[in-house]
PDB file of C-alpha atoms in Angstrom:
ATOM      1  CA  UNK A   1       0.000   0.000   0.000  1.00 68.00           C
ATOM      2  CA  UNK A   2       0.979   3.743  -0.403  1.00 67.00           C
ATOM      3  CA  UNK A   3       2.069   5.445   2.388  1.00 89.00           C
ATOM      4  CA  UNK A   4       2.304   9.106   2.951  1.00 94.00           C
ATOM      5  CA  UNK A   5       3.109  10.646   6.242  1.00 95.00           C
ATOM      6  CA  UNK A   6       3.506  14.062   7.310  1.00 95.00           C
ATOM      7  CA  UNK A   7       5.409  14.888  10.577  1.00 90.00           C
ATOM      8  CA  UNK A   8       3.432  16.552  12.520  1.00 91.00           C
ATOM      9  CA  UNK A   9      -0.777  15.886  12.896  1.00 93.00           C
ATOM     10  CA  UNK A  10      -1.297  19.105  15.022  1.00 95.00           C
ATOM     11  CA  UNK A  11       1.256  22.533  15.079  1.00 97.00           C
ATOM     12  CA  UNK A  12       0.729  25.269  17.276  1.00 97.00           C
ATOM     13  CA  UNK A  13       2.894  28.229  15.866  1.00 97.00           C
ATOM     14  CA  UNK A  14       2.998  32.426  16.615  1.00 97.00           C
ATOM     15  CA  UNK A  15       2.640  34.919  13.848  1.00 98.00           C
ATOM     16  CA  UNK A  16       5.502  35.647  12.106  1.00 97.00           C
ATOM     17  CA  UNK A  17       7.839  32.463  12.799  1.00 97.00           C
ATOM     18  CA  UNK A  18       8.851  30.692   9.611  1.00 97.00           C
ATOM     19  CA  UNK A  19       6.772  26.496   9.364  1.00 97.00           C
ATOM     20  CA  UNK A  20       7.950  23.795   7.974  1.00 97.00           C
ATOM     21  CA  UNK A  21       5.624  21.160   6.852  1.00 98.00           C
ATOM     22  CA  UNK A  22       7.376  17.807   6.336  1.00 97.00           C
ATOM     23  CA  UNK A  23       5.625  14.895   3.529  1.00 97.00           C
ATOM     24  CA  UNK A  24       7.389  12.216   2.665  1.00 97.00           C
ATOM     25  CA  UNK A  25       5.960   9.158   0.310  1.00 95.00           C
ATOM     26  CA  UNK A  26       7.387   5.416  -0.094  1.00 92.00           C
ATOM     27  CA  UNK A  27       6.228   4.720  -3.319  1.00 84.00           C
ATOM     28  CA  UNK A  28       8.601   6.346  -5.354  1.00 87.00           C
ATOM     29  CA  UNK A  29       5.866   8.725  -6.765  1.00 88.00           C
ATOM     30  CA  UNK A  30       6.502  11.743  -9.172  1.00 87.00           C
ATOM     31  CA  UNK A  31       3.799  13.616  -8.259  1.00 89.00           C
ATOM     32  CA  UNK A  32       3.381  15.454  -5.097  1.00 93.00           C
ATOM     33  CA  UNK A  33       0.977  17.766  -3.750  1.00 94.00           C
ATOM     34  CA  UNK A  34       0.324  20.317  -1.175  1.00 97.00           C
ATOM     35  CA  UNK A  35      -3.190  21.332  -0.367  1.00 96.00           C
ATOM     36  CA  UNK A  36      -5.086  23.629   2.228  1.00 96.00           C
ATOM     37  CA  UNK A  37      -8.533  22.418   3.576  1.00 95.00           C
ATOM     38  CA  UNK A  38     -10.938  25.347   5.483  1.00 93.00           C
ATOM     39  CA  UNK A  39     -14.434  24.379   5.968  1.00 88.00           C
ATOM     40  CA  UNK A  40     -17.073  25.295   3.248  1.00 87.00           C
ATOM     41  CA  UNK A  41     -14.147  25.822   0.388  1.00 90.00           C
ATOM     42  CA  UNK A  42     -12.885  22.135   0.500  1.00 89.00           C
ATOM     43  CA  UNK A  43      -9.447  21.427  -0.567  1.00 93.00           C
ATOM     44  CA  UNK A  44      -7.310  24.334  -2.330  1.00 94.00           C
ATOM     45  CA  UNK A  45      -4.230  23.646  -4.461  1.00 94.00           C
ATOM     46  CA  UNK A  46      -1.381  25.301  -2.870  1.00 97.00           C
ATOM     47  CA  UNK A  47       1.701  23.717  -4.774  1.00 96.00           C
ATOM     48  CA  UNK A  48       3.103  20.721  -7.033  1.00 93.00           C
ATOM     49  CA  UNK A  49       5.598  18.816  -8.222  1.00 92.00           C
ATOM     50  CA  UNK A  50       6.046  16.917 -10.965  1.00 87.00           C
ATOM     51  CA  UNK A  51       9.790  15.780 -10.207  1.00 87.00           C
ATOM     52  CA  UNK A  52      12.717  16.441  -7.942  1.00 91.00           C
ATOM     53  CA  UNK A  53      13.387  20.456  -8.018  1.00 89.00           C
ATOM     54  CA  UNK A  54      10.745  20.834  -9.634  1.00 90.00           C
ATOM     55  CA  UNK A  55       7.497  22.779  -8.486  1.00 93.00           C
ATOM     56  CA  UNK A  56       4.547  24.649 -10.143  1.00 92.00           C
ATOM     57  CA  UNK A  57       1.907  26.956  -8.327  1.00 94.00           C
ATOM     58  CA  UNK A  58      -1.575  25.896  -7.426  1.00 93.00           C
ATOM     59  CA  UNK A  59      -4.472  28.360  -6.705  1.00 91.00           C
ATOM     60  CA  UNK A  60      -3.478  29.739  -3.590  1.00 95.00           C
ATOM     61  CA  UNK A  61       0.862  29.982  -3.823  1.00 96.00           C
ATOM     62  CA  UNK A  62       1.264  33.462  -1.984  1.00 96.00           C
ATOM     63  CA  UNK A  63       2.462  33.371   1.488  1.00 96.00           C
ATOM     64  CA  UNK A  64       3.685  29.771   0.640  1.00 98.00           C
ATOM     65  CA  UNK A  65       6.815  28.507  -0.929  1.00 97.00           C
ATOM     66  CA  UNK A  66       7.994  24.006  -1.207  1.00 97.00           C
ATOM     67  CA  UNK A  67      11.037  22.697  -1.581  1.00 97.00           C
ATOM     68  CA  UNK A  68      11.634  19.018  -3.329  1.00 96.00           C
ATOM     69  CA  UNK A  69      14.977  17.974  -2.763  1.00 95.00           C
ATOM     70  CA  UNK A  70      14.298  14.328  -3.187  1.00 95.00           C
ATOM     71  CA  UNK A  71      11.955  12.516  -4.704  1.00 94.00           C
ATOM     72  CA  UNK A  72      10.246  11.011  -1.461  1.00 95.00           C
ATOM     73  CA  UNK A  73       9.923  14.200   0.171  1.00 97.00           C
ATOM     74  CA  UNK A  74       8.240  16.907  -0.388  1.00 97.00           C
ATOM     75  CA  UNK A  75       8.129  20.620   1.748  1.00 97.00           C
ATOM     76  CA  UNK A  76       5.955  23.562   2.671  1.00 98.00           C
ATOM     77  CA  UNK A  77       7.029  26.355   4.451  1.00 98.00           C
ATOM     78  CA  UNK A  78       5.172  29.324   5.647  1.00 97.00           C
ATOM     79  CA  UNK A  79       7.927  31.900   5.826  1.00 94.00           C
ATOM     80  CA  UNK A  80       6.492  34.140   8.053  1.00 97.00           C
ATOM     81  CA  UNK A  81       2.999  32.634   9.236  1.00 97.00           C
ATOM     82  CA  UNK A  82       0.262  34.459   9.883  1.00 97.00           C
ATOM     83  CA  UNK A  83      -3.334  33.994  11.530  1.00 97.00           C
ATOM     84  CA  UNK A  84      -5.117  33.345   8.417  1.00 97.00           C
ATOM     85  CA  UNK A  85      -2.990  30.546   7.210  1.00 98.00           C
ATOM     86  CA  UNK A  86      -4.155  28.732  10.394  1.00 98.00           C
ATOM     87  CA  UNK A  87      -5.969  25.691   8.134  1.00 97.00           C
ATOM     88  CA  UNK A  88      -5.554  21.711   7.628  1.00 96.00           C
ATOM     89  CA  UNK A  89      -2.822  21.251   5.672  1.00 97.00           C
ATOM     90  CA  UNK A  90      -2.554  17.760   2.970  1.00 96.00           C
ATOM     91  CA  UNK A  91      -0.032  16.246   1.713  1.00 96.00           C
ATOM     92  CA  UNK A  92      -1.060  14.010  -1.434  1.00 94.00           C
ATOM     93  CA  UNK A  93       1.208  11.698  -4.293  1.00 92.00           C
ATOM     94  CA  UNK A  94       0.345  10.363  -7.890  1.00 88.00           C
ATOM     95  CA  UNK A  95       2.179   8.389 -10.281  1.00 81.00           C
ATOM     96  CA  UNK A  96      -0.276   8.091 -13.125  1.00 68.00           C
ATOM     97  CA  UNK A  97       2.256   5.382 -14.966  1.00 60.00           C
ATOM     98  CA  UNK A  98       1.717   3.289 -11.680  1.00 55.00           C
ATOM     99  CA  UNK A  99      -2.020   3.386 -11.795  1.00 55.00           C
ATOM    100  CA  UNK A 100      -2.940   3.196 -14.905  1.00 54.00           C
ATOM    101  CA  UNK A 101      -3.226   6.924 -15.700  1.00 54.00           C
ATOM    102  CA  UNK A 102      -5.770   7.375 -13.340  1.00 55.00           C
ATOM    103  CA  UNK A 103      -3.731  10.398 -11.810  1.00 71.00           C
ATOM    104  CA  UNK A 104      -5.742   9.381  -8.572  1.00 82.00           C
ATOM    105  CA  UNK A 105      -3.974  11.220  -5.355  1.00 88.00           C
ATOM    106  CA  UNK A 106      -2.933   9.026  -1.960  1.00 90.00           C
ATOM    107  CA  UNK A 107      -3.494  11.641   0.749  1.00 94.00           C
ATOM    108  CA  UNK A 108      -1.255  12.251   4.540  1.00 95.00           C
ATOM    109  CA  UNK A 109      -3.374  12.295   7.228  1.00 94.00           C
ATOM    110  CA  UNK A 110      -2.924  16.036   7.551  1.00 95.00           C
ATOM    111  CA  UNK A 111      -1.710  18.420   9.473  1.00 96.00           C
ATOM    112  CA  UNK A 112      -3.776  20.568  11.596  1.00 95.00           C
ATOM    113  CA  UNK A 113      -1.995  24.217  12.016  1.00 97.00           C
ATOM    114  CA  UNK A 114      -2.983  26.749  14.703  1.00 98.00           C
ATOM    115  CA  UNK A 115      -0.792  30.125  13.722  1.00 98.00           C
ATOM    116  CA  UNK A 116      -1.530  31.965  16.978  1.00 97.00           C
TER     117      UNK A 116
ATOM    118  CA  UNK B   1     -13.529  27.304 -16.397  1.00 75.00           C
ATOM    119  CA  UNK B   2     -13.185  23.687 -14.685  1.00 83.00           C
ATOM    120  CA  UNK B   3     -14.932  23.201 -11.219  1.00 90.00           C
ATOM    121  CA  UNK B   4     -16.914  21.007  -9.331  1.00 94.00           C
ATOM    122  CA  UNK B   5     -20.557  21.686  -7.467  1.00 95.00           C
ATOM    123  CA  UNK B   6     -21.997  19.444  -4.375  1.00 96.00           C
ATOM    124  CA  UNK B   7     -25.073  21.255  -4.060  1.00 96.00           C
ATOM    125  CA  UNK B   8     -25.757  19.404  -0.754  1.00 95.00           C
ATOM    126  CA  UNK B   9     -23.635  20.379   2.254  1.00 95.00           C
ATOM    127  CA  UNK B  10     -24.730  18.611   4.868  1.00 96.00           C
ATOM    128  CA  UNK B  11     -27.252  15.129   4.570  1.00 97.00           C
ATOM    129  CA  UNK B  12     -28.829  13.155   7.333  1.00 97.00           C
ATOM    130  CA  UNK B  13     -30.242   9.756   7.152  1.00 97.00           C
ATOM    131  CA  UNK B  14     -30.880   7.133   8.847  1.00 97.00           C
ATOM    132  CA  UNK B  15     -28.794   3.764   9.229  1.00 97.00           C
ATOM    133  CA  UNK B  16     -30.210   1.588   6.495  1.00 97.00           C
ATOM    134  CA  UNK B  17     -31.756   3.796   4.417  1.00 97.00           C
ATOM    135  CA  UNK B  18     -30.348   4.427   0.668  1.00 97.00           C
ATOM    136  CA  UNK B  19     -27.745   7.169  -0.220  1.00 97.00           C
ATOM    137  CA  UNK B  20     -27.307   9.514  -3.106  1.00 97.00           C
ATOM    138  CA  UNK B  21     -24.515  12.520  -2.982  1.00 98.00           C
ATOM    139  CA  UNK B  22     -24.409  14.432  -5.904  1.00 98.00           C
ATOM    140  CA  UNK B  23     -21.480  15.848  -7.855  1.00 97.00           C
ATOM    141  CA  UNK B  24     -21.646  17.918 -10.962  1.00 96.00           C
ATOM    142  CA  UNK B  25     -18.553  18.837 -12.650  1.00 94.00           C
ATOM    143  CA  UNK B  26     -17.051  21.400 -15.532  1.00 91.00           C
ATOM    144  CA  UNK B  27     -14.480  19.763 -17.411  1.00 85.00           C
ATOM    145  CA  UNK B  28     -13.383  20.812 -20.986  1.00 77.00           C
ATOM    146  CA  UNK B  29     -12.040  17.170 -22.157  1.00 75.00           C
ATOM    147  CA  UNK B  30     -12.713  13.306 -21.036  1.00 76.00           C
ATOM    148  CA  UNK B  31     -12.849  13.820 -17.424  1.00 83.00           C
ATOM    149  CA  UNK B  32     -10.974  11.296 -14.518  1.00 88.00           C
ATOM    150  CA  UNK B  33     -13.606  11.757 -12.229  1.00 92.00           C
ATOM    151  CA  UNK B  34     -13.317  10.367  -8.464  1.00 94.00           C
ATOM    152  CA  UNK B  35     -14.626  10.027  -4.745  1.00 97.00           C
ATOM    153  CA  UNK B  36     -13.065  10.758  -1.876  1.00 97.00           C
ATOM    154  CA  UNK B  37     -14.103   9.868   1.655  1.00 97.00           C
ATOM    155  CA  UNK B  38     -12.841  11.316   4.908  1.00 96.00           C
ATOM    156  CA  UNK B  39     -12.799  10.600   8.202  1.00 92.00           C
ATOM    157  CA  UNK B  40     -12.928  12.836  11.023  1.00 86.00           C
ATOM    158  CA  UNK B  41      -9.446  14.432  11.725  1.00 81.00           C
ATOM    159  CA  UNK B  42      -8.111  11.934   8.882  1.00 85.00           C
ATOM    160  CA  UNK B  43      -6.835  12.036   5.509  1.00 89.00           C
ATOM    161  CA  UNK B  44      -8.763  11.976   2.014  1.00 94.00           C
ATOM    162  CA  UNK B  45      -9.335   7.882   1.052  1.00 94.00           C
ATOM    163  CA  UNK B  46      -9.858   7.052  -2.490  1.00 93.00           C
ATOM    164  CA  UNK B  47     -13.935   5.280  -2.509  1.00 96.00           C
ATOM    165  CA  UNK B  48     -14.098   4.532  -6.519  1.00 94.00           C
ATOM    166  CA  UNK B  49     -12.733   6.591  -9.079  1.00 91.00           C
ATOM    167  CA  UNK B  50     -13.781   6.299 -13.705  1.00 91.00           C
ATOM    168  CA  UNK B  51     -12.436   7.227 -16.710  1.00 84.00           C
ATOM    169  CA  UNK B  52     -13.898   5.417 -19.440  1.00 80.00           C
ATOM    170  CA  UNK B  53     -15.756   2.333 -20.254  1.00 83.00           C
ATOM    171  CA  UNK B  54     -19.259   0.989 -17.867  1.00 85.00           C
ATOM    172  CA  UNK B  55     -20.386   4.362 -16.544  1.00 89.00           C
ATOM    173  CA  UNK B  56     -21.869   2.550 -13.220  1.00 95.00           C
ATOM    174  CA  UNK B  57     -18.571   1.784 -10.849  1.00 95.00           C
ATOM    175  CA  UNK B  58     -17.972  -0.219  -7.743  1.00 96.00           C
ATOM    176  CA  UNK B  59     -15.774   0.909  -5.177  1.00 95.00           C
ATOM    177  CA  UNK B  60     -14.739   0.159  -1.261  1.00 95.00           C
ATOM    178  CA  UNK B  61     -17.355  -0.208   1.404  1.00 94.00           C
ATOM    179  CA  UNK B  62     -20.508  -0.674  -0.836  1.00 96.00           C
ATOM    180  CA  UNK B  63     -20.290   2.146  -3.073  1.00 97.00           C
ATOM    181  CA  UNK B  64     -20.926   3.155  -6.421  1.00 97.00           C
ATOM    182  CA  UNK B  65     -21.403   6.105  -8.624  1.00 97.00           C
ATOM    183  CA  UNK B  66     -23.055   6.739 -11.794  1.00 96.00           C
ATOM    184  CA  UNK B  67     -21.586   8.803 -14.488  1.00 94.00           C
ATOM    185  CA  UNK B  68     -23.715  10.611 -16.961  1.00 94.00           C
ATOM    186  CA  UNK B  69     -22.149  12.344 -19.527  1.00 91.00           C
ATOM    187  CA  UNK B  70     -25.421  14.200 -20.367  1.00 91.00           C
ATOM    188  CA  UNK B  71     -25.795  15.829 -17.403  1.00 93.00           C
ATOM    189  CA  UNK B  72     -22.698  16.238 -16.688  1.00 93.00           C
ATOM    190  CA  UNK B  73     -23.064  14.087 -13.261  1.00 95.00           C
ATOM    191  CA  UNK B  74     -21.192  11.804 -11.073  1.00 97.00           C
ATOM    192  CA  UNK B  75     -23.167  11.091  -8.276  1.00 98.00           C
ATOM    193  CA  UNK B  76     -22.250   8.573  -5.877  1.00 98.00           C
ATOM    194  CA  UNK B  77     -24.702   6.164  -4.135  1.00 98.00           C
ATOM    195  CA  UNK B  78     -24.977   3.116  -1.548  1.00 98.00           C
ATOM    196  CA  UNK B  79     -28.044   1.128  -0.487  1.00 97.00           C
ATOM    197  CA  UNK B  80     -27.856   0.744   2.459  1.00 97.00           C
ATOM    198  CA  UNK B  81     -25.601   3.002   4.836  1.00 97.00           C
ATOM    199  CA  UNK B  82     -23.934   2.182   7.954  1.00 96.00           C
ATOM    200  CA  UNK B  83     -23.171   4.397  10.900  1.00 95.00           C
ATOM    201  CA  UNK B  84     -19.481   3.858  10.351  1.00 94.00           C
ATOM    202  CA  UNK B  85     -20.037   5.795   7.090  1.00 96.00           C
ATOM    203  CA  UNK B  86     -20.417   9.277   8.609  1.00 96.00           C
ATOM    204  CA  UNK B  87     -17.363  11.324   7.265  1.00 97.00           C
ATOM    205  CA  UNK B  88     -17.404  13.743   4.609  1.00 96.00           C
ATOM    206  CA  UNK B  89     -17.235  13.058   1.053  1.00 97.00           C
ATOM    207  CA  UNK B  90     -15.529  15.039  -1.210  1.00 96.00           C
ATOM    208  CA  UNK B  91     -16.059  14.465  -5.700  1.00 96.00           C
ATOM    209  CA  UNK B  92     -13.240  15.318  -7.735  1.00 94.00           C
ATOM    210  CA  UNK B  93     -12.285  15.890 -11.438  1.00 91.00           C
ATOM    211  CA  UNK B  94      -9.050  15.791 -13.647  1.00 84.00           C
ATOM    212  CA  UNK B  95      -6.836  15.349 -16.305  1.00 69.00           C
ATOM    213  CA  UNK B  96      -3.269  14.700 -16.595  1.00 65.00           C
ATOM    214  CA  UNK B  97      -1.874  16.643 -13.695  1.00 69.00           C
ATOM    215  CA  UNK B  98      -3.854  18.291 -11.081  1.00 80.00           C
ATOM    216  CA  UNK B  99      -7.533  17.474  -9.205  1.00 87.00           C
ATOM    217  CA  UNK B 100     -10.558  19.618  -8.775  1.00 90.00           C
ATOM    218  CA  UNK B 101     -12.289  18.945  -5.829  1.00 92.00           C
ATOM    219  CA  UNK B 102     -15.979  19.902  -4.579  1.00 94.00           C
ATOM    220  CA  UNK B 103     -16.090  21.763  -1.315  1.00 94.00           C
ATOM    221  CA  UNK B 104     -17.655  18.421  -0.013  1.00 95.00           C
ATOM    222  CA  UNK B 105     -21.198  16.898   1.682  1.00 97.00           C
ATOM    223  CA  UNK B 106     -20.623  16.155   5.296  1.00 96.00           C
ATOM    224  CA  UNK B 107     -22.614  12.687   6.092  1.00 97.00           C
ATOM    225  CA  UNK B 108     -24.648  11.980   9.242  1.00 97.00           C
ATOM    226  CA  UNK B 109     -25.774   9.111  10.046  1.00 97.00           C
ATOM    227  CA  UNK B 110     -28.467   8.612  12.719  1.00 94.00           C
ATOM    228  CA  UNK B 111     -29.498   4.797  14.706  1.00 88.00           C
TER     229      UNK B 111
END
């Protein structure tokens, strides 16, 4: 089975420190994702990857930057956070060669930030 | 543009009784189309997901959606629902690189 952690399931953090959110997959999947999830707007595309060093903006990049310096991993940081980027946070990974061309998405369980 | 509508927020019913969540989509070419279920304080789990062929799939735990082309609908159903199926469910659509997800229907399930 895919697995896809994420290092932390809840992060308390003040305004203004720089985050780090850690995702890491052991399926040796191209594809990784970072998405936000706030009630009522479901799950917003923050960043992806298509391959090591590689990243592309979603719908929602500002205040946000990733870094993907291997293949399994894949990070968020917040550089300065701030109150309204308090949010779920989802790691996801795809390899559409693998299944099929599906492009279906294995999700983290999350990670639940409180930017205080 | 390419989104994806639940109309339904929020649906109640009672343990045993049939299920239909709807999803309508926007897609410009053959969609991947897909449904997600998730737990409370969990991740997003993959329920059934199409891209061509029978437009009536199975997935995990009993369910299966319906797409129609014509209406532009993949809605997802189950017969028979259990309590341990209260989560929310979220549709999404695709291509060849990134999803489009519905802002989800949150499932409650009463005894």
């Amino acid at each position: 089975d895919v697995k896809v952690t994420q290092s932390s399931r809840y992060l308390v953090k003040r305004t203004g420190e720089k985050v780090f959110l850690e995702c890491v997959q052991d399926m040796d999947h191209e594809n990784m994702f970072w998405y936000r999830q706030d009630p009522g707007l479901g799950l917003r595309l923050i960043y992806f990857s298509y391959d090591v060093k590689m990243k592309e903006k979603g719908d929602i990049p500002e205040g946000y930057s990733v870094s993907r310096e291997k293949k399994e991993r894949f990070s968020l940081i917040l550089e300065s956070a701030s109150t309204n980027q308090t949010s779920m946070y989802l790691c996801a990974s795809s390899h559409p060669r693998l299944t099929g061309g599906f492009y279906e998405q294995y999700f983290g369980p999350g990670t639940r930030l409180t930017v205080t | 543009a390419q989104s994806v509508t639940q109309p339904d927020i929020h649906i109640t019913v009672s343990e045993g009784a049939s299920l239909e969540l709807r999803c309508n989509y926007s897609y410009g070419a053959t969609p991947y189309l897909f449904w997600y279920v998730q737990s409370p304080g969990q991740g997003l789990q993959l329920l059934l997901k199409y891209f061509s062929g029978d437009t009536l799939v199975q997935g995990i735990k009993g369910f299966e959606a319906e797409f129609k082309r014509s209406q532009s609908s993949f809605n997802l159903r189950k017969p028979s629902v259990h309590w341990s199926d209260a989560a929310e469910y979220f549709c999404a659509v695709g291509g060849t690189d990134k999803l489009i997800f519905g802002t989800g229907t949150r499932l409650q399930v009463f005894p």
